[in-house]
mmCIF file of C-alpha atoms in Angstrom:
data_model
loop_
_atom_site.group_PDB
_atom_site.id
_atom_site.type_symbol
_atom_site.label_atom_id
_atom_site.label_comp_id
_atom_site.label_asym_id
_atom_site.label_seq_id
_atom_site.Cartn_x
_atom_site.Cartn_y
_atom_site.Cartn_z
ATOM 1 C CA MET A 1 8.102 10.036 -17.463
ATOM 2 C CA PRO A 2 4.005 10.614 -19.382
ATOM 3 C CA ALA A 3 1.531 8.557 -16.776
ATOM 4 C CA ALA A 4 -1.532 6.683 -16.587
ATOM 5 C CA PRO A 5 -3.972 7.857 -19.460
ATOM 6 C CA ARG A 6 -6.764 8.217 -17.070
ATOM 7 C CA ILE A 7 -10.415 9.446 -17.730
ATOM 8 C CA ALA A 8 -12.688 11.492 -15.453
ATOM 9 C CA PRO A 9 -16.046 10.058 -13.568
ATOM 10 C CA GLN A 10 -18.346 12.611 -15.240
ATOM 11 C CA GLN A 11 -17.509 10.843 -18.302
ATOM 12 C CA LEU A 12 -19.509 7.422 -17.742
ATOM 13 C CA PHE A 13 -21.591 8.853 -15.450
ATOM 14 C CA GLN A 14 -24.275 11.845 -14.446
ATOM 15 C CA PRO A 15 -23.606 14.104 -11.109
ATOM 16 C CA GLU A 16 -26.953 11.809 -9.245
ATOM 17 C CA ASP A 17 -24.905 8.977 -10.358
ATOM 18 C CA TRP A 18 -21.457 9.103 -9.059
ATOM 19 C CA ALA A 19 -22.572 10.763 -5.849
ATOM 20 C CA PRO A 20 -23.135 7.389 -3.948
ATOM 21 C CA PHE A 21 -19.462 6.333 -4.788
ATOM 22 C CA GLN A 22 -17.797 8.950 -3.687
ATOM 23 C CA SER A 23 -20.333 8.653 0.275
ATOM 24 C CA ARG A 24 -18.331 6.644 2.795
ATOM 25 C CA ARG A 25 -19.715 4.255 5.613
ATOM 26 C CA ALA A 26 -17.365 6.111 9.129
ATOM 27 C CA VAL A 27 -18.014 2.578 10.496
ATOM 28 C CA ALA A 28 -17.473 0.074 7.151
ATOM 29 C CA GLY A 29 -13.397 0.333 7.790
ATOM 30 C CA PRO A 30 -12.803 -0.662 10.936
ATOM 31 C CA LEU A 31 -15.344 -3.386 10.147
ATOM 32 C CA LEU A 32 -13.459 -5.022 6.919
ATOM 33 C CA VAL A 33 -10.294 -5.224 9.661
ATOM 34 C CA LEU A 34 -12.826 -6.654 13.095
ATOM 35 C CA HIS A 35 -14.001 -9.358 10.111
ATOM 36 C CA CYS A 36 -10.207 -10.177 9.097
ATOM 37 C CA TRP A 37 -9.032 -10.521 12.532
ATOM 38 C CA GLY A 38 -12.162 -12.760 13.599
ATOM 39 C CA VAL A 39 -11.774 -14.547 10.712
ATOM 40 C CA ILE A 40 -7.844 -14.640 10.967
ATOM 41 C CA ALA A 41 -9.153 -16.116 14.987
ATOM 42 C CA LEU A 42 -11.855 -18.772 14.280
ATOM 43 C CA ALA A 43 -9.518 -20.275 12.346
ATOM 44 C CA VAL A 44 -7.789 -20.342 14.118
ATOM 45 C CA ALA A 45 -9.608 -21.625 17.152
ATOM 46 C CA LEU A 46 -11.345 -24.242 14.482
ATOM 47 C CA GLY A 47 -7.272 -25.710 13.779
ATOM 48 C CA ILE A 48 -6.704 -25.856 17.864
ATOM 49 C CA TRP A 49 -10.359 -27.934 18.575
ATOM 50 C CA ILE A 50 -9.629 -30.074 15.711
ATOM 51 C CA PRO A 51 -6.362 -30.686 14.315
ATOM 52 C CA TRP A 52 -7.526 -32.712 11.160
ATOM 53 C CA LEU A 53 -8.884 -29.584 9.733
ATOM 54 C CA ILE A 54 -5.599 -27.359 10.042
ATOM 55 C CA PRO A 55 -4.477 -27.496 6.634
ATOM 56 C CA LEU A 56 -8.272 -26.204 6.119
ATOM 57 C CA SER A 57 -7.450 -23.457 8.997
ATOM 58 C CA VAL A 58 -3.920 -23.034 7.160
ATOM 59 C CA MET A 59 -5.801 -22.010 4.169
ATOM 60 C CA ILE A 60 -8.214 -20.192 5.718
ATOM 61 C CA ILE A 61 -5.528 -18.021 7.696
ATOM 62 C CA GLY A 62 -3.043 -17.460 4.187
ATOM 63 C CA ALA A 63 -5.884 -15.797 2.464
ATOM 64 C CA ARG A 64 -6.724 -12.912 5.112
ATOM 65 C CA GLN A 65 -3.446 -12.685 5.825
ATOM 66 C CA LEU A 66 -4.013 -11.896 2.287
ATOM 67 C CA GLY A 67 -6.704 -9.643 3.286
ATOM 68 C CA LEU A 68 -4.641 -7.317 6.325
ATOM 69 C CA ALA A 69 -2.802 -6.627 3.452
ATOM 70 C CA ILE A 70 -5.984 -5.445 0.927
ATOM 71 C CA LEU A 71 -6.473 -3.953 3.972
ATOM 72 C CA MET A 72 -3.107 -2.216 3.849
ATOM 73 C CA HIS A 73 -4.088 -0.999 0.814
ATOM 74 C CA GLU A 74 -7.054 0.733 0.952
ATOM 75 C CA ALA A 75 -5.690 2.393 4.343
ATOM 76 C CA ALA A 76 -2.297 3.999 1.274
ATOM 77 C CA HIS A 77 -5.404 4.960 -0.844
ATOM 78 C CA GLY A 78 -7.523 6.884 2.951
ATOM 79 C CA GLY A 79 -10.003 4.645 2.653
ATOM 80 C CA LEU A 80 -9.653 2.372 5.647
ATOM 81 C CA ALA A 81 -11.235 5.585 7.886
ATOM 82 C CA ARG A 82 -12.698 9.067 7.270
ATOM 83 C CA ASN A 83 -10.006 10.183 9.959
ATOM 84 C CA LEU A 84 -6.269 9.824 8.802
ATOM 85 C CA ARG A 85 -4.659 9.429 11.670
ATOM 86 C CA LEU A 86 -7.147 6.234 12.126
ATOM 87 C CA ASN A 87 -7.104 5.604 8.334
ATOM 88 C CA ASP A 88 -3.257 5.304 8.871
ATOM 89 C CA PHE A 89 -3.594 3.642 12.906
ATOM 90 C CA LEU A 90 -5.766 0.825 11.959
ATOM 91 C CA GLY A 91 -3.482 0.609 7.488
ATOM 92 C CA HIS A 92 0.317 0.483 9.650
ATOM 93 C CA TRP A 93 -0.510 -1.580 12.824
ATOM 94 C CA LEU A 94 -3.479 -3.536 12.624
ATOM 95 C CA CYS A 95 -2.991 -4.947 8.565
ATOM 96 C CA ALA A 96 0.934 -4.126 7.070
ATOM 97 C CA VAL A 97 3.035 -4.648 10.775
ATOM 98 C CA PRO A 98 1.425 -7.696 11.220
ATOM 99 C CA VAL A 99 2.742 -9.176 7.128
ATOM 100 C CA GLY A 100 5.474 -7.592 7.528
ATOM 101 C CA ALA A 101 4.856 -4.258 5.846
ATOM 102 C CA SER A 102 5.180 -0.865 6.211
ATOM 103 C CA LEU A 103 1.975 2.636 5.405
ATOM 104 C CA ASP A 104 4.284 4.577 5.020
ATOM 105 C CA LYS A 105 6.676 2.686 2.733
ATOM 106 C CA TYR A 106 4.107 0.633 0.662
ATOM 107 C CA ARG A 107 2.416 3.762 -0.174
ATOM 108 C CA PRO A 108 4.638 5.866 -2.369
ATOM 109 C CA TYR A 109 5.219 3.262 -4.395
ATOM 110 C CA HIS A 110 1.377 1.919 -4.934
ATOM 111 C CA LEU A 111 0.577 5.993 -5.723
ATOM 112 C CA ALA A 112 3.616 5.131 -8.482
ATOM 113 C CA HIS A 113 1.845 1.572 -9.690
ATOM 114 C CA HIS A 114 -1.288 4.079 -10.425
ATOM 115 C CA ARG A 115 0.249 6.546 -11.270
ATOM 116 C CA PHE A 116 2.638 4.662 -14.446
ATOM 117 C CA ALA A 117 0.246 1.834 -14.648
ATOM 118 C CA GLN A 118 2.583 -0.557 -16.719
ATOM 119 C CA GLN A 119 4.682 1.243 -18.155
ATOM 120 C CA ALA A 120 8.220 1.978 -17.741
ATOM 121 C CA GLU A 121 8.416 4.085 -14.095
ATOM 122 C CA ASP A 122 5.723 1.082 -12.645
ATOM 123 C CA PRO A 123 7.851 -0.296 -9.716
ATOM 124 C CA ASP A 124 5.249 -3.397 -9.830
ATOM 125 C CA LEU A 125 5.689 -4.178 -13.514
ATOM 126 C CA MET A 126 7.560 -7.031 -13.305
ATOM 127 C CA LEU A 127 5.383 -9.440 -11.032
ATOM 128 C CA SER A 128 3.481 -8.845 -14.531
ATOM 129 C CA ALA A 129 5.552 -8.021 -17.214
ATOM 130 C CA PRO A 130 6.817 -11.245 -17.411
ATOM 131 C CA PHE A 131 3.946 -13.460 -18.619
ATOM 132 C CA PRO A 132 2.421 -15.435 -20.295
ATOM 133 C CA VAL A 133 5.241 -18.301 -18.997
ATOM 134 C CA SER A 134 4.889 -22.273 -20.025
ATOM 135 C CA PRO A 135 3.214 -24.336 -18.057
ATOM 136 C CA ALA A 136 6.231 -25.969 -16.108
ATOM 137 C CA SER A 137 6.919 -22.549 -15.062
ATOM 138 C CA MET A 138 4.413 -21.673 -13.046
ATOM 139 C CA ARG A 139 4.145 -24.726 -11.687
ATOM 140 C CA ARG A 140 7.225 -23.813 -10.428
ATOM 141 C CA LYS A 141 6.611 -20.338 -8.698
ATOM 142 C CA LEU A 142 3.690 -21.866 -7.426
ATOM 143 C CA ILE A 143 5.996 -24.787 -5.717
ATOM 144 C CA ARG A 144 8.648 -22.306 -4.448
ATOM 145 C CA ASP A 145 5.658 -20.987 -3.029
ATOM 146 C CA LEU A 146 4.229 -23.109 -1.104
ATOM 147 C CA THR A 147 7.269 -25.183 0.197
ATOM 148 C CA GLY A 148 8.008 -21.347 2.220
ATOM 149 C CA GLN A 149 11.636 -20.938 -0.488
ATOM 150 C CA THR A 150 9.129 -17.545 -1.632
ATOM 151 C CA PHE A 151 8.754 -17.065 2.053
ATOM 152 C CA PHE A 152 12.605 -17.535 3.123
ATOM 153 C CA LYS A 153 13.941 -15.403 -0.181
ATOM 154 C CA GLN A 154 11.686 -12.386 1.062
ATOM 155 C CA ARG A 155 11.943 -11.768 4.981
ATOM 156 C CA VAL A 156 14.932 -13.993 5.276
ATOM 157 C CA LEU A 157 17.813 -12.773 2.058
ATOM 158 C CA LEU A 158 16.310 -10.391 0.285
ATOM 159 C CA PRO A 159 16.459 -7.872 3.861
ATOM 160 C CA MET A 160 19.694 -9.470 4.909
ATOM 161 C CA ALA A 161 21.506 -8.316 1.254
ATOM 162 C CA ALA A 162 19.313 -5.105 1.490
ATOM 163 C CA MET A 163 21.209 -4.757 4.988
ATOM 164 C CA LYS A 164 24.662 -5.688 4.135
ATOM 165 C CA GLU A 165 24.544 -2.921 1.037
ATOM 166 C CA SER A 166 23.366 -0.407 3.575
ATOM 167 C CA ARG A 167 26.466 -1.062 5.274
ATOM 168 C CA ALA A 168 28.085 -0.743 2.130
ATOM 169 C CA GLN A 169 26.350 2.229 0.669
ATOM 170 C CA ALA A 170 27.720 4.187 3.939
ATOM 171 C CA ALA A 171 31.005 2.640 4.225
ATOM 172 C CA ARG A 172 30.368 5.100 -0.062
ATOM 173 C CA LEU A 173 29.799 7.522 1.704
ATOM 174 C CA ARG A 174 32.872 7.910 3.746
ATOM 175 C CA GLU A 175 35.324 7.631 0.426
ATOM 176 C CA PRO A 176 34.867 10.348 -1.774
ATOM 177 C CA SER A 177 33.153 8.600 -5.514
ATOM 178 C CA ASP A 178 32.707 9.544 -8.300
ATOM 179 C CA SER A 179 30.373 6.495 -9.581
ATOM 180 C CA ALA A 180 27.326 5.952 -9.636
ATOM 181 C CA PRO A 181 24.391 5.358 -6.605
ATOM 182 C CA ASN A 182 23.789 1.176 -7.019
ATOM 183 C CA THR A 183 20.374 0.101 -8.257
ATOM 184 C CA ASP A 184 19.375 -2.139 -5.800
ATOM 185 C CA ASP A 185 18.529 -0.568 -3.881
ATOM 186 C CA HIS A 186 15.620 0.351 -6.274
ATOM 187 C CA ALA A 187 15.814 -3.621 -7.273
ATOM 188 C CA TYR A 188 15.234 -4.161 -3.466
ATOM 189 C CA GLU A 189 12.062 -1.734 -2.461
ATOM 190 C CA ALA A 190 10.076 -2.875 -5.982
ATOM 191 C CA ILE A 191 11.078 -6.257 -4.466
ATOM 192 C CA VAL A 192 9.432 -5.858 -1.034
ATOM 193 C CA THR A 193 6.595 -3.613 -1.863
ATOM 194 C CA GLY A 194 7.679 -1.288 1.023
ATOM 195 C CA ARG A 195 9.203 -3.728 4.689
ATOM 196 C CA SER A 196 9.313 -2.776 7.663
ATOM 197 C CA VAL A 197 11.957 -5.985 9.585
ATOM 198 C CA LEU A 198 11.993 -4.787 13.111
ATOM 199 C CA PRO A 199 8.483 -4.507 13.845
ATOM 200 C CA PHE A 200 6.862 -7.720 12.794
ATOM 201 C CA LEU A 201 9.455 -9.303 14.493
ATOM 202 C CA LEU A 202 7.605 -7.836 17.164
ATOM 203 C CA PHE A 203 4.804 -8.159 16.884
ATOM 204 C CA ASN A 204 5.341 -11.916 16.194
ATOM 205 C CA LEU A 205 6.570 -12.060 19.772
ATOM 206 C CA ALA A 206 4.951 -10.473 21.328
ATOM 207 C CA LEU A 207 1.450 -13.214 19.539
ATOM 208 C CA LEU A 208 4.029 -16.067 20.014
ATOM 209 C CA THR A 209 3.699 -14.545 23.873
ATOM 210 C CA GLY A 210 0.461 -15.105 23.421
ATOM 211 C CA PHE A 211 0.179 -18.511 22.428
ATOM 212 C CA VAL A 212 2.798 -20.165 25.349
ATOM 213 C CA GLY A 213 0.997 -17.872 27.770
ATOM 214 C CA ALA A 214 -2.555 -19.965 26.288
ATOM 215 C CA GLY A 215 -0.348 -23.553 26.282
ATOM 216 C CA VAL A 216 -1.071 -23.890 22.999
ATOM 217 C CA TRP A 217 2.636 -22.906 22.116
ATOM 218 C CA TRP A 218 2.283 -25.440 18.939
ATOM 219 C CA ALA A 219 -0.950 -23.273 17.171
ATOM 220 C CA PHE A 220 1.816 -20.504 16.010
ATOM 221 C CA PHE A 221 4.567 -21.634 13.897
ATOM 222 C CA LEU A 222 0.913 -23.650 12.908
ATOM 223 C CA LEU A 223 -1.753 -21.772 12.576
ATOM 224 C CA TRP A 224 0.428 -18.687 11.690
ATOM 225 C CA LEU A 225 3.571 -18.685 10.495
ATOM 226 C CA LEU A 226 3.066 -21.603 8.441
ATOM 227 C CA PRO A 227 0.262 -19.396 6.248
ATOM 228 C CA MET A 228 2.422 -16.952 5.854
ATOM 229 C CA ALA A 229 5.072 -18.962 4.775
ATOM 230 C CA THR A 230 2.384 -21.263 2.070
ATOM 231 C CA TRP A 231 -0.718 -19.861 1.240
ATOM 232 C CA PHE A 232 -0.271 -16.800 1.226
ATOM 233 C CA PRO A 233 2.774 -16.364 -0.970
ATOM 234 C CA MET A 234 0.954 -18.702 -3.429
ATOM 235 C CA VAL A 235 -2.737 -16.858 -3.250
ATOM 236 C CA THR A 236 -0.116 -13.572 -2.887
ATOM 237 C CA ARG A 237 1.631 -14.353 -6.237
ATOM 238 C CA ILE A 238 -2.131 -15.334 -7.773
ATOM 239 C CA ARG A 239 -3.533 -12.415 -7.068
ATOM 240 C CA ASN A 240 -0.176 -10.088 -8.820
ATOM 241 C CA ILE A 241 -1.330 -12.456 -12.266
ATOM 242 C CA ALA A 242 -4.316 -11.432 -12.212
ATOM 243 C CA GLU A 243 -4.581 -7.924 -11.521
ATOM 244 C CA HIS A 244 -2.054 -6.866 -14.591
ATOM 245 C CA ALA A 245 -0.644 -9.759 -16.796
ATOM 246 C CA CYS A 246 -1.241 -10.634 -19.701
ATOM 247 C CA VAL A 247 -3.455 -7.166 -20.251
ATOM 248 C CA GLU A 248 -3.034 -6.327 -23.860
ATOM 249 C CA GLY A 249 -3.037 -1.636 -24.551
ATOM 250 C CA SER A 250 -2.631 -1.053 -20.991
ATOM 251 C CA ALA A 251 -0.155 1.607 -20.700
ATOM 252 C CA GLY A 252 -2.633 3.862 -23.318
ATOM 253 C CA ASP A 253 -6.796 3.369 -23.047
ATOM 254 C CA ALA A 254 -7.938 3.634 -18.672
ATOM 255 C CA PHE A 255 -10.249 0.912 -19.141
ATOM 256 C CA ARG A 256 -7.503 -1.820 -19.772
ATOM 257 C CA ALA A 257 -5.198 -0.680 -17.027
ATOM 258 C CA ALA A 258 -5.698 -3.898 -15.220
ATOM 259 C CA ARG A 259 -8.110 -6.770 -15.668
ATOM 260 C CA THR A 260 -11.328 -7.767 -13.271
ATOM 261 C CA THR A 261 -11.922 -10.986 -12.545
ATOM 262 C CA ARG A 262 -15.381 -12.523 -11.491
ATOM 263 C CA ALA A 263 -13.863 -14.514 -8.360
ATOM 264 C CA ASN A 264 -16.766 -16.749 -7.256
ATOM 265 C CA TRP A 265 -17.603 -17.393 -3.232
ATOM 266 C CA LEU A 266 -14.905 -19.863 -3.494
ATOM 267 C CA GLU A 267 -11.816 -18.228 -5.086
ATOM 268 C CA ARG A 268 -12.876 -14.995 -2.461
ATOM 269 C CA ALA A 269 -12.547 -17.799 0.217
ATOM 270 C CA PHE A 270 -9.555 -18.448 0.024
ATOM 271 C CA ILE A 271 -7.461 -16.430 -3.331
ATOM 272 C CA ALA A 272 -9.607 -13.033 -3.326
ATOM 273 C CA PRO A 273 -10.802 -11.708 -0.862
ATOM 274 C CA TYR A 274 -12.517 -8.133 0.189
ATOM 275 C CA TRP A 275 -13.101 -7.534 -3.915
ATOM 276 C CA VAL A 276 -10.040 -7.058 -4.535
ATOM 277 C CA ASN A 277 -10.415 -8.818 -8.103
ATOM 278 C CA PHE A 278 -12.397 -5.483 -9.423
ATOM 279 C CA HIS A 279 -9.045 -5.067 -10.434
ATOM 280 C CA ALA A 280 -9.854 -2.612 -13.615
ATOM 281 C CA GLU A 281 -12.636 -0.515 -11.427
ATOM 282 C CA HIS A 282 -10.214 0.326 -8.611
ATOM 283 C CA HIS A 283 -7.965 1.653 -11.636
ATOM 284 C CA LEU A 284 -10.456 3.539 -13.392
ATOM 285 C CA PHE A 285 -11.640 5.046 -10.085
ATOM 286 C CA MET A 286 -8.690 3.982 -7.523
ATOM 287 C CA HIS A 287 -10.356 6.457 -4.083
ATOM 288 C CA VAL A 288 -13.690 4.364 -4.681
ATOM 289 C CA PRO A 289 -13.995 2.775 -1.390
ATOM 290 C CA CYS A 290 -13.389 -1.393 -1.811
ATOM 291 C CA TRP A 291 -16.897 -1.729 -0.243
ATOM 292 C CA LYS A 292 -18.150 -0.373 -3.557
ATOM 293 C CA LEU A 293 -15.964 -1.720 -5.882
ATOM 294 C CA PRO A 294 -19.151 -4.916 -7.458
ATOM 295 C CA ALA A 295 -21.912 -1.533 -7.599
ATOM 296 C CA LEU A 296 -19.569 0.295 -9.631
ATOM 297 C CA HIS A 297 -18.659 -2.573 -11.593
ATOM 298 C CA HIS A 298 -22.324 -2.752 -12.391
ATOM 299 C CA ALA A 299 -22.511 0.334 -12.761
ATOM 300 C CA VAL A 300 -19.864 0.492 -15.405
ATOM 301 C CA GLN A 301 -20.176 -2.326 -17.114
ATOM 302 C CA ALA A 302 -23.451 -1.172 -18.210
ATOM 303 C CA ARG A 303 -21.210 1.456 -20.667
ATOM 304 C CA PRO A 304 -20.600 0.404 -24.010
ATOM 305 C CA GLU A 305 -16.856 1.725 -22.595
ATOM 306 C CA SER A 306 -16.584 -1.059 -20.658
ATOM 307 C CA ALA A 307 -16.217 -3.882 -23.516
ATOM 308 C CA ARG A 308 -12.812 -2.287 -23.471
ATOM 309 C CA MET A 309 -12.237 -4.268 -20.660
ATOM 310 C CA GLU A 310 -10.526 -7.536 -20.090
ATOM 311 C CA VAL A 311 -13.238 -9.028 -17.874
ATOM 312 C CA ALA A 312 -11.475 -13.438 -16.661
ATOM 313 C CA GLY A 313 -14.396 -15.688 -15.833
ATOM 314 C CA GLY A 314 -12.187 -16.712 -12.521
ATOM 315 C CA TYR A 315 -9.437 -17.507 -11.463
ATOM 316 C CA ALA A 316 -7.968 -21.099 -13.942
ATOM 317 C CA GLU A 317 -9.211 -18.882 -16.910
ATOM 318 C CA VAL A 318 -6.531 -16.873 -15.489
ATOM 319 C CA LEU A 319 -3.822 -18.745 -14.910
ATOM 320 C CA ARG A 320 -4.678 -20.125 -18.632
ATOM 321 C CA ALA A 321 -3.870 -16.493 -20.222
ATOM 322 C CA ALA A 322 -0.968 -16.351 -17.756
ATOM 323 C CA THR A 323 0.306 -20.393 -18.321
ATOM 324 C CA GLY A 324 0.072 -19.723 -23.120
ATOM 325 C CA LYS A 325 3.529 -19.879 -23.900
ATOM 326 C CA ALA A 326 5.016 -23.292 -24.773
ATOM 327 C CA ASP A 327 5.823 -26.209 -22.406
ATOM 328 C CA ILE A 328 9.751 -24.936 -22.256
ATOM 329 C CA ALA A 329 12.992 -25.916 -20.871
ATOM 330 C CA SER A 330 13.773 -22.975 -19.706
ATOM 331 C CA ALA A 331 14.714 -21.035 -15.062
ATOM 332 C CA GLY A 332 11.012 -19.593 -14.494
#
C-alpha cells in the first residue's frame, strides 16, 4: 500500500520563512472552542428572543455544529492545545461528543485518510469518488440532508445495523467457522467516521434537561436538534465535496491531494467555519494549526509550485464542477 506523495517544508521554504508556521499559541485552540460555543449560545438566544429569526439561527447553529467537528479534526492532529491531555479533553468532550463523534475513533481513521489520500486505501474515498454527478442527483442528496433523511440514516439506522452485525459477529465467534470476516463493519466505520452513540445521547439528555430547567424545552428541538438534522448534514456534504471531489491527479501529486476554496464571509459563516476551506494547504502540511492556514495559503501561492494546486473561487464553483455529469435518470 503506497502512501500518498509528500513534500517537506524545506522544499518550499527557508527555515526563517517556515518558523512562524511551526509555533503554536497556547490559548488559540481553547479560544476557538469557546468562540464556537459562544456563537451557538448567541444564536440560540436570538431564536428564543425573536422566534421569526429561528431559520437564521438554525443555519448559524448547524454551521457551528460543523465547526465543532472541524475543531475535533484539529484535535486529531494535536492542534487544539500544546498539552496533549488538554487537547484530547477539548477535542473529545467539548467538540466530538456534542455532535455524536469520538476523538479516539476518529483520529486513526483520519490519519489513515492523510496517509493514503485519494488512493484505494483512503477511508474517505467514498466521499469523493462518485463525483461528478448530475444536477438532479445532487438535488436529491441535498434534499435528503435538509429533510432529515441523512440524519435519520446515520444516527438511527446505521447504529442499529452496526449493533445487529456486532451481535451476529459475536455469535459467529462462539461457533467454529472458516469463513472470512464480514467487511460490513469496516464500511460502517468509514461512513460514520468514528461515531459514539451513548455519550452523544447522554450529552443531549443533559442539554434537554437544561432547556427544560430554563423553561424553553422547545428550543432544544428547534435550536439544537433541528440544525443537527438538517443544516449540519448538508454543509458537511458540501464541505466533503469541496475538499476532494473532481480533483484530477490527486493520487500522484502532493499539490493536488485536495482543493482549496476561496470562501467569502457568508460562506465562512454558514458553510466553512474555522478555515476548513484551506484544505489543499492542510494536506500539504497537516500539522500547521488551522488559524495559520490563510497565511500558509498566501505563502504557498507565492511559489511557482502552487500553479499545480486546485483552487476554487467559491462553493458555487465547486458545486458546478461536482454536478458536471449529464443529467440522466439515476438513483444518485
